[in-house]
Amino acid sequence: MAADGEFKRDLRYITTRITADGRDGWPVEPGRYRLVIARACPWANRAAIVRRLMGLEDVLSMGVAGPLHDERSWSFDLDPDGRDPVLGIERLQEAFFRRDPEYPRGITVPAIVDIPTGQVVTNDFPRMTLDLGREWAAHQRDGAPDLYPDKLRDEIDDVALKVFHDVNNGVYKCGFARSQDAYEGAYRALWERLDWLEERLRTQRYLVGDTITEADVRLWPTLVRFDAVYHGHFKCNRQKLAEMPALWAYARDLFQTPGFGDTIDFEQTKTHYYGVHRMINPTGIVPSGPDPRGWLTPHGREALGGRPFGDGTAPGPVPEGERVPALG
C-alpha cells in the first residue's frame, strides 16, 4: 500500500520456468507437475483456461484450493481430509516453504508444483500461460489453438498491458484503496479503459485479430467476475457489465465457448471475495445474486465473423473430476 492510499500489487514472483529444454532446471515432463488454482481467483482462471484450450489435462494435473483462506494461505479444504490428493499437503504454503523455508512474499495461485520434491516451481502467472501455450507444445492436443501468434505479439502485449493496469489490477486498486483520491483515480482509469474496450469490441469479435488470443484470456476472467463481485464489493459501480452492450455480448460469447465458462464457479468466487475481505465486508455475508443464467443468453457475436480457435478446434469435454456446477 502506497503512502497516498493507492493499492500496489507485489509483482515479485518465483520466475523459474518449466521449458521444453529444461534450461532453468525444470524440463517439461508429462505427469511431473501439478497446477494449483482456486476457482475464485482471476489470475488462476487464466491458467485453467489455457490448460483446457491446449488439452493438457492428461499431462499436467490440477489441484483446486477452496475459496476461503487465512494469513497462512490457500488450503485444500474441498478435498477429502483437507489434503490435496496428489501433493499430500493441507496448504499451498507448504510447497512454497519446501522451495524456500524463508519465503517472504504472498502465497499465490496459480502455482505449479514439482510433484516429486513437493516444491513450487513458479507462481509467475503472466509467464505461465505463455509457456503452457509454447513450451508444452509437444504434449498439446491435436487442434490446440495458437494464442500468441508471432505476427500479433506486439499488439497482444500492448493490449494486455493496458488491460492489466487499468482493468485486471484496476478493480483491485478501486477495492483496496485507502484514500478517496486513490479510489477515484483508479475508478476513472478503470472506466476509461472499459469504455475503450467497449468501443474496440463493437466492430470486432475478439480483442486482437479474428481469433481468441492471450489478450482475451487475460481480460475475460475480470469481466466474468465483474457484476458478481467487482461492481458492488470493489465499488466499481458506474455500470454493470450487463449494461455495456459490446462488452457484455463479448463476455457471453467467450463464456459459451468451450474452455471458458466451464472453468467458472460463481458461488466459490463470491464466497472468496465477500468472505475473505473482511476489511471491506466485515459481516462476511455473501450476496445471493446476481442470477448467473444471463450468461447463457444469445450473444449475436457470430455476425462479426471471426474463428474462435483459428485453424484449431474446440477442446474436448471437461474431465469428470474438474466439472463446475451448471448454471440454473
CSV table of C-alpha atoms in Angstrom, one decimal:
chain,number,residue,atom,x,y,z
A,1,MET,CA,0.0,0.0,0.0
A,2,ALA,CA,1.4,3.4,-1.0
A,3,ALA,CA,1.6,6.4,1.3
A,4,ASP,CA,-1.2,8.1,-0.6
A,5,GLY,CA,-3.6,5.1,-0.1
A,6,GLU,CA,-3.1,3.6,-3.5
A,7,PHE,CA,-3.0,-0.2,-3.7
A,8,LYS,CA,0.3,-1.5,-5.0
A,9,ARG,CA,0.4,-5.2,-6.1
A,10,ASP,CA,3.6,-7.1,-5.3
A,11,LEU,CA,4.7,-8.4,-8.7
A,12,ARG,CA,7.7,-10.2,-7.5
A,13,TYR,CA,7.1,-13.9,-8.3
A,14,ILE,CA,9.1,-17.1,-8.5
A,15,THR,CA,10.2,-16.7,-12.1
A,16,THR,CA,11.8,-20.1,-12.8
A,17,ARG,CA,10.3,-21.6,-15.9
A,18,ILE,CA,9.3,-25.1,-17.0
A,19,THR,CA,10.6,-25.3,-20.5
A,20,ALA,CA,11.0,-27.8,-23.3
A,21,ASP,CA,14.8,-27.8,-23.0
A,22,GLY,CA,14.8,-27.6,-19.2
A,23,ARG,CA,17.2,-24.6,-19.2
A,24,ASP,CA,16.0,-23.5,-15.8
A,25,GLY,CA,16.4,-27.0,-14.4
A,26,TRP,CA,12.7,-27.8,-14.8
A,27,PRO,CA,12.0,-29.7,-18.0
A,28,VAL,CA,8.6,-30.3,-19.4
A,29,GLU,CA,7.6,-33.8,-18.4
A,30,PRO,CA,4.1,-35.3,-18.5
A,31,GLY,CA,2.9,-36.2,-15.1
A,32,ARG,CA,5.7,-34.5,-13.2
A,33,TYR,CA,4.0,-31.2,-12.2
A,34,ARG,CA,0.7,-30.1,-10.7
A,35,LEU,CA,-1.1,-26.8,-11.4
A,36,VAL,CA,-2.7,-25.4,-8.3
A,37,ILE,CA,-5.6,-23.0,-8.8
A,38,ALA,CA,-8.6,-21.6,-6.9
A,39,ARG,CA,-11.8,-21.2,-8.8
A,40,ALA,CA,-12.3,-17.8,-7.2
A,41,CYS,CA,-9.1,-16.3,-8.5
A,42,PRO,CA,-9.0,-14.5,-11.8
A,43,TRP,CA,-5.2,-14.9,-12.2
A,44,ALA,CA,-5.5,-18.6,-11.7
A,45,ASN,CA,-8.5,-18.7,-14.0
A,46,ARG,CA,-6.2,-17.8,-16.9
A,47,ALA,CA,-4.0,-20.8,-16.3
A,48,ALA,CA,-7.1,-23.1,-16.1
A,49,ILE,CA,-8.4,-21.8,-19.4
A,50,VAL,CA,-5.1,-22.2,-21.3
A,51,ARG,CA,-4.6,-25.7,-19.9
A,52,ARG,CA,-8.1,-26.6,-21.2
A,53,LEU,CA,-7.6,-25.0,-24.6
A,54,MET,CA,-4.2,-26.7,-25.0
A,55,GLY,CA,-5.6,-30.1,-24.0
A,56,LEU,CA,-3.1,-30.6,-21.3
A,57,GLU,CA,-5.3,-32.2,-18.7
A,58,ASP,CA,-3.7,-35.7,-19.0
A,59,VAL,CA,-0.1,-34.4,-18.7
A,60,LEU,CA,-0.5,-31.6,-16.2
A,61,SER,CA,-2.8,-32.5,-13.3
A,62,MET,CA,-4.7,-29.7,-11.5
A,63,GLY,CA,-5.4,-29.2,-7.8
A,64,VAL,CA,-8.2,-26.8,-6.6
A,65,ALA,CA,-7.9,-24.9,-3.4
A,66,GLY,CA,-11.0,-23.9,-1.6
A,67,PRO,CA,-12.5,-20.4,-1.8
A,68,LEU,CA,-11.5,-19.3,1.8
A,69,HIS,CA,-8.1,-18.8,3.2
A,70,ASP,CA,-6.3,-17.1,6.1
A,71,GLU,CA,-2.9,-15.5,6.5
A,72,ARG,CA,-1.3,-18.9,6.1
A,73,SER,CA,-2.5,-19.2,2.5
A,74,TRP,CA,-4.9,-21.2,0.3
A,75,SER,CA,-6.0,-24.5,1.8
A,76,PHE,CA,-7.3,-27.7,0.2
A,77,ASP,CA,-10.4,-27.9,2.2
A,78,LEU,CA,-12.5,-29.1,-0.7
A,79,ASP,CA,-10.5,-32.4,-0.8
A,80,PRO,CA,-11.1,-35.4,1.4
A,81,ASP,CA,-9.3,-35.0,4.7
A,82,GLY,CA,-8.4,-31.4,3.7
A,83,ARG,CA,-5.3,-32.5,1.8
A,84,ASP,CA,-4.5,-32.3,-1.9
A,85,PRO,CA,-4.7,-36.0,-3.1
A,86,VAL,CA,-1.5,-35.7,-5.2
A,87,LEU,CA,0.7,-33.4,-3.2
A,88,GLY,CA,-0.5,-34.6,0.2
A,89,ILE,CA,-0.4,-31.1,1.7
A,90,GLU,CA,-3.1,-29.1,3.6
A,91,ARG,CA,-2.0,-25.6,2.5
A,92,LEU,CA,-0.2,-24.4,-0.6
A,93,GLN,CA,2.2,-22.6,1.7
A,94,GLU,CA,3.9,-25.9,2.3
A,95,ALA,CA,5.0,-26.1,-1.3
A,96,PHE,CA,6.4,-22.6,-1.2
A,97,PHE,CA,8.3,-23.4,2.0
A,98,ARG,CA,9.8,-26.5,0.5
A,99,ARG,CA,11.2,-24.3,-2.2
A,100,ASP,CA,12.4,-21.6,0.3
A,101,PRO,CA,11.8,-22.1,4.0
A,102,GLU,CA,12.1,-18.4,4.5
A,103,TYR,CA,9.8,-17.4,1.5
A,104,PRO,CA,8.9,-13.8,2.3
A,105,ARG,CA,6.1,-12.9,-0.1
A,106,GLY,CA,2.5,-13.8,-0.7
A,107,ILE,CA,1.4,-17.4,-1.3
A,108,THR,CA,-0.4,-17.0,-4.6
A,109,VAL,CA,-2.3,-19.0,-7.2
A,110,PRO,CA,-1.8,-20.1,-9.8
A,111,ALA,CA,1.3,-22.1,-8.8
A,112,ILE,CA,2.9,-25.1,-10.5
A,113,VAL,CA,4.4,-27.6,-8.1
A,114,ASP,CA,7.0,-30.3,-8.8
A,115,ILE,CA,5.3,-33.4,-7.5
A,116,PRO,CA,8.5,-35.5,-6.7
A,117,THR,CA,10.0,-32.8,-4.5
A,118,GLY,CA,6.8,-31.0,-3.4
A,119,GLN,CA,8.4,-27.7,-4.3
A,120,VAL,CA,6.7,-24.8,-6.0
A,121,VAL,CA,8.4,-24.2,-9.4
A,122,THR,CA,6.7,-20.9,-10.3
A,123,ASN,CA,3.8,-18.6,-9.5
A,124,ASP,CA,4.6,-16.2,-12.3
A,125,PHE,CA,1.1,-16.1,-13.8
A,126,PRO,CA,1.8,-13.9,-16.8
A,127,ARG,CA,4.6,-16.1,-18.0
A,128,MET,CA,2.8,-19.3,-17.1
A,129,THR,CA,0.1,-19.1,-19.7
A,130,LEU,CA,2.6,-18.2,-22.4
A,131,ASP,CA,4.7,-21.2,-21.5
A,132,LEU,CA,1.7,-23.6,-21.4
A,133,GLY,CA,1.0,-22.4,-25.0
A,134,ARG,CA,4.5,-22.7,-26.3
A,135,GLU,CA,6.9,-24.8,-24.2
A,136,TRP,CA,4.4,-27.6,-23.7
A,137,ALA,CA,3.7,-27.8,-27.5
A,138,ALA,CA,4.9,-31.4,-27.8
A,139,HIS,CA,2.1,-32.6,-25.4
A,140,GLN,CA,-0.8,-30.4,-26.6
A,141,ARG,CA,-3.9,-31.9,-28.2
A,142,ASP,CA,-4.3,-32.0,-31.9
A,143,GLY,CA,-6.1,-28.8,-32.9
A,144,ALA,CA,-4.8,-26.7,-30.0
A,145,PRO,CA,-5.1,-23.0,-31.0
A,146,ASP,CA,-2.2,-20.6,-31.2
A,147,LEU,CA,-3.0,-18.0,-28.6
A,148,TYR,CA,0.2,-15.9,-29.2
A,149,PRO,CA,0.8,-15.9,-32.9
A,150,ASP,CA,4.1,-14.2,-33.9
A,151,LYS,CA,2.6,-11.6,-36.2
A,152,LEU,CA,0.3,-10.3,-33.5
A,153,ARG,CA,2.5,-10.4,-30.4
A,154,ASP,CA,3.3,-6.7,-30.3
A,155,GLU,CA,-0.4,-5.8,-30.4
A,156,ILE,CA,-1.4,-8.6,-27.9
A,157,ASP,CA,1.3,-7.4,-25.5
A,158,ASP,CA,0.2,-3.7,-25.8
A,159,VAL,CA,-3.5,-4.5,-25.3
A,160,ALA,CA,-2.7,-6.9,-22.4
A,161,LEU,CA,-0.6,-4.3,-20.6
A,162,LYS,CA,-3.3,-1.7,-20.8
A,163,VAL,CA,-5.9,-4.2,-19.6
A,164,PHE,CA,-3.7,-5.3,-16.7
A,165,HIS,CA,-3.0,-1.8,-15.3
A,166,ASP,CA,-6.5,-0.4,-15.7
A,167,VAL,CA,-8.9,-3.4,-15.6
A,168,ASN,CA,-7.4,-6.6,-14.2
A,169,ASN,CA,-5.5,-4.8,-11.4
A,170,GLY,CA,-7.7,-1.7,-11.7
A,171,VAL,CA,-10.6,-3.3,-9.9
A,172,TYR,CA,-8.3,-4.2,-7.0
A,173,LYS,CA,-7.0,-0.6,-6.9
A,174,CYS,CA,-10.6,0.5,-6.5
A,175,GLY,CA,-11.5,-2.1,-3.9
A,176,PHE,CA,-8.4,-1.9,-1.8
A,177,ALA,CA,-7.8,1.9,-2.0
A,178,ARG,CA,-7.3,3.6,1.4
A,179,SER,CA,-8.0,7.1,0.4
A,180,GLN,CA,-10.7,8.8,-1.6
A,181,ASP,CA,-8.2,10.3,-4.1
A,182,ALA,CA,-6.6,6.9,-4.7
A,183,TYR,CA,-10.0,5.3,-5.2
A,184,GLU,CA,-11.3,8.0,-7.6
A,185,GLY,CA,-8.1,7.9,-9.7
A,186,ALA,CA,-8.4,4.1,-10.1
A,187,TYR,CA,-12.1,4.4,-10.8
A,188,ARG,CA,-11.5,6.9,-13.6
A,189,ALA,CA,-8.8,4.8,-15.2
A,190,LEU,CA,-10.9,1.6,-15.0
A,191,TRP,CA,-13.9,3.2,-16.7
A,192,GLU,CA,-11.9,5.0,-19.3
A,193,ARG,CA,-10.3,1.6,-20.3
A,194,LEU,CA,-13.7,-0.2,-20.2
A,195,ASP,CA,-15.1,2.5,-22.5
A,196,TRP,CA,-12.1,2.0,-24.8
A,197,LEU,CA,-12.7,-1.8,-24.8
A,198,GLU,CA,-16.4,-1.3,-25.4
A,199,GLU,CA,-15.7,0.8,-28.5
A,200,ARG,CA,-13.0,-1.6,-29.7
A,201,LEU,CA,-15.3,-4.6,-29.4
A,202,ARG,CA,-18.2,-3.0,-31.2
A,203,THR,CA,-16.8,-4.0,-34.6
A,204,GLN,CA,-14.5,-6.9,-33.9
A,205,ARG,CA,-15.3,-10.2,-32.2
A,206,TYR,CA,-12.0,-10.6,-30.3
A,207,LEU,CA,-9.5,-8.2,-28.9
A,208,VAL,CA,-6.7,-8.8,-31.4
A,209,GLY,CA,-7.2,-10.3,-34.8
A,210,ASP,CA,-10.0,-12.6,-35.7
A,211,THR,CA,-9.3,-15.5,-33.2
A,212,ILE,CA,-9.1,-15.9,-29.5
A,213,THR,CA,-5.6,-14.9,-28.2
A,214,GLU,CA,-3.8,-14.4,-25.0
A,215,ALA,CA,-5.3,-10.9,-24.8
A,216,ASP,CA,-8.8,-12.4,-24.5
A,217,VAL,CA,-7.6,-14.9,-21.9
A,218,ARG,CA,-6.3,-12.0,-19.8
A,219,LEU,CA,-9.3,-9.8,-20.0
A,220,TRP,CA,-12.1,-12.2,-19.7
A,221,PRO,CA,-11.5,-13.5,-16.1
A,222,THR,CA,-12.1,-10.0,-14.8
A,223,LEU,CA,-15.2,-9.5,-16.9
A,224,VAL,CA,-16.8,-12.7,-15.8
A,225,ARG,CA,-16.4,-11.6,-12.1
A,226,PHE,CA,-17.5,-8.0,-12.6
A,227,ASP,CA,-21.2,-8.0,-11.8
A,228,ALA,CA,-20.9,-10.7,-9.2
A,229,VAL,CA,-18.1,-9.1,-7.3
A,230,TYR,CA,-16.3,-6.0,-8.5
A,231,HIS,CA,-19.4,-3.9,-9.2
A,232,GLY,CA,-20.5,-3.8,-5.6
A,233,HIS,CA,-17.8,-5.3,-3.4
A,234,PHE,CA,-15.0,-3.2,-5.0
A,235,LYS,CA,-17.2,-0.1,-5.7
A,236,CYS,CA,-16.7,-0.3,-9.5
A,237,ASN,CA,-20.3,0.7,-9.8
A,238,ARG,CA,-20.7,3.2,-12.7
A,239,GLN,CA,-22.4,0.5,-14.7
A,240,LYS,CA,-22.9,-3.2,-14.6
A,241,LEU,CA,-21.1,-5.2,-17.3
A,242,ALA,CA,-24.6,-6.3,-18.4
A,243,GLU,CA,-25.3,-2.6,-19.2
A,244,MET,CA,-22.4,-2.3,-21.7
A,245,PRO,CA,-23.7,-3.9,-24.9
A,246,ALA,CA,-20.5,-4.9,-26.7
A,247,LEU,CA,-18.5,-6.0,-23.6
A,248,TRP,CA,-21.5,-8.0,-22.2
A,249,ALA,CA,-22.0,-9.7,-25.6
A,250,TYR,CA,-18.3,-10.4,-25.9
A,251,ALA,CA,-18.1,-11.8,-22.4
A,252,ARG,CA,-21.1,-14.1,-23.0
A,253,ASP,CA,-19.6,-15.2,-26.3
A,254,LEU,CA,-16.5,-16.4,-24.5
A,255,PHE,CA,-18.4,-17.9,-21.6
A,256,GLN,CA,-20.3,-20.1,-24.1
A,257,THR,CA,-17.0,-21.1,-25.8
A,258,PRO,CA,-15.5,-24.4,-24.5
A,259,GLY,CA,-12.6,-23.7,-22.2
A,260,PHE,CA,-14.0,-20.5,-20.7
A,261,GLY,CA,-17.4,-20.8,-19.0
A,262,ASP,CA,-16.6,-24.4,-18.0
A,263,THR,CA,-13.9,-23.1,-15.7
A,264,ILE,CA,-16.2,-20.8,-13.7
A,265,ASP,CA,-17.8,-21.4,-10.3
A,266,PHE,CA,-19.7,-18.2,-9.3
A,267,GLU,CA,-20.5,-19.4,-5.8
A,268,GLN,CA,-16.9,-20.1,-4.9
A,269,THR,CA,-16.0,-16.7,-6.4
A,270,LYS,CA,-18.4,-14.8,-4.3
A,271,THR,CA,-17.6,-16.9,-1.2
A,272,HIS,CA,-13.9,-15.9,-1.5
A,273,TYR,CA,-14.3,-12.2,-2.1
A,274,TYR,CA,-17.1,-11.5,0.4
A,275,GLY,CA,-15.8,-14.0,2.9
A,276,VAL,CA,-12.1,-13.2,2.9
A,277,HIS,CA,-12.0,-9.4,2.5
A,278,ARG,CA,-13.4,-8.6,6.0
A,279,MET,CA,-11.9,-5.1,5.9
A,280,ILE,CA,-14.3,-4.4,3.1
A,281,ASN,CA,-17.2,-6.7,4.1
A,282,PRO,CA,-17.0,-7.0,7.9
A,283,THR,CA,-20.1,-9.2,8.2
A,284,GLY,CA,-18.8,-11.8,5.7
A,285,ILE,CA,-22.3,-12.0,4.3
A,286,VAL,CA,-22.3,-13.4,0.7
A,287,PRO,CA,-24.9,-12.0,-1.6
A,288,SER,CA,-27.4,-14.3,-3.2
A,289,GLY,CA,-27.3,-12.6,-6.6
A,290,PRO,CA,-26.9,-11.8,-9.4
A,291,ASP,CA,-28.7,-14.5,-11.3
A,292,PRO,CA,-26.0,-16.1,-13.5
A,293,ARG,CA,-28.3,-17.6,-16.1
A,294,GLY,CA,-27.9,-14.4,-18.2
A,295,TRP,CA,-24.5,-15.8,-19.2
A,296,LEU,CA,-26.3,-18.4,-21.3
A,297,THR,CA,-28.4,-16.0,-23.4
A,298,PRO,CA,-27.7,-15.5,-27.1
A,299,HIS,CA,-24.9,-13.0,-27.8
A,300,GLY,CA,-25.1,-12.5,-31.5
A,301,ARG,CA,-21.3,-12.1,-31.9
A,302,GLU,CA,-21.1,-14.6,-34.7
A,303,ALA,CA,-22.3,-11.8,-37.0
A,304,LEU,CA,-18.9,-10.1,-36.6
A,305,GLY,CA,-17.2,-13.2,-38.1
A,306,GLY,CA,-14.0,-14.5,-36.6
A,307,ARG,CA,-12.9,-18.0,-35.9
A,308,PRO,CA,-12.7,-18.8,-32.2
A,309,PHE,CA,-9.9,-21.3,-32.5
A,310,GLY,CA,-8.3,-20.2,-35.7
A,311,ASP,CA,-7.0,-23.2,-37.6
A,312,GLY,CA,-7.5,-25.3,-34.5
A,313,THR,CA,-10.6,-26.9,-32.9
A,314,ALA,CA,-12.5,-26.7,-29.6
A,315,PRO,CA,-11.2,-28.6,-26.6
A,316,GLY,CA,-12.9,-31.8,-25.6
A,317,PRO,CA,-15.2,-32.5,-22.7
A,318,VAL,CA,-14.2,-31.3,-19.2
A,319,PRO,CA,-12.7,-34.2,-17.2
A,320,GLU,CA,-15.1,-35.7,-14.7
A,321,GLY,CA,-13.3,-34.5,-11.6
A,322,GLU,CA,-13.0,-31.0,-12.9
A,323,ARG,CA,-16.5,-30.1,-13.8
A,324,VAL,CA,-18.0,-26.9,-12.3
A,325,PRO,CA,-21.7,-26.6,-11.3
A,326,ALA,CA,-24.2,-26.0,-14.1
A,327,LEU,CA,-26.0,-22.6,-14.1
A,328,GLY,CA,-29.6,-22.5,-13.1
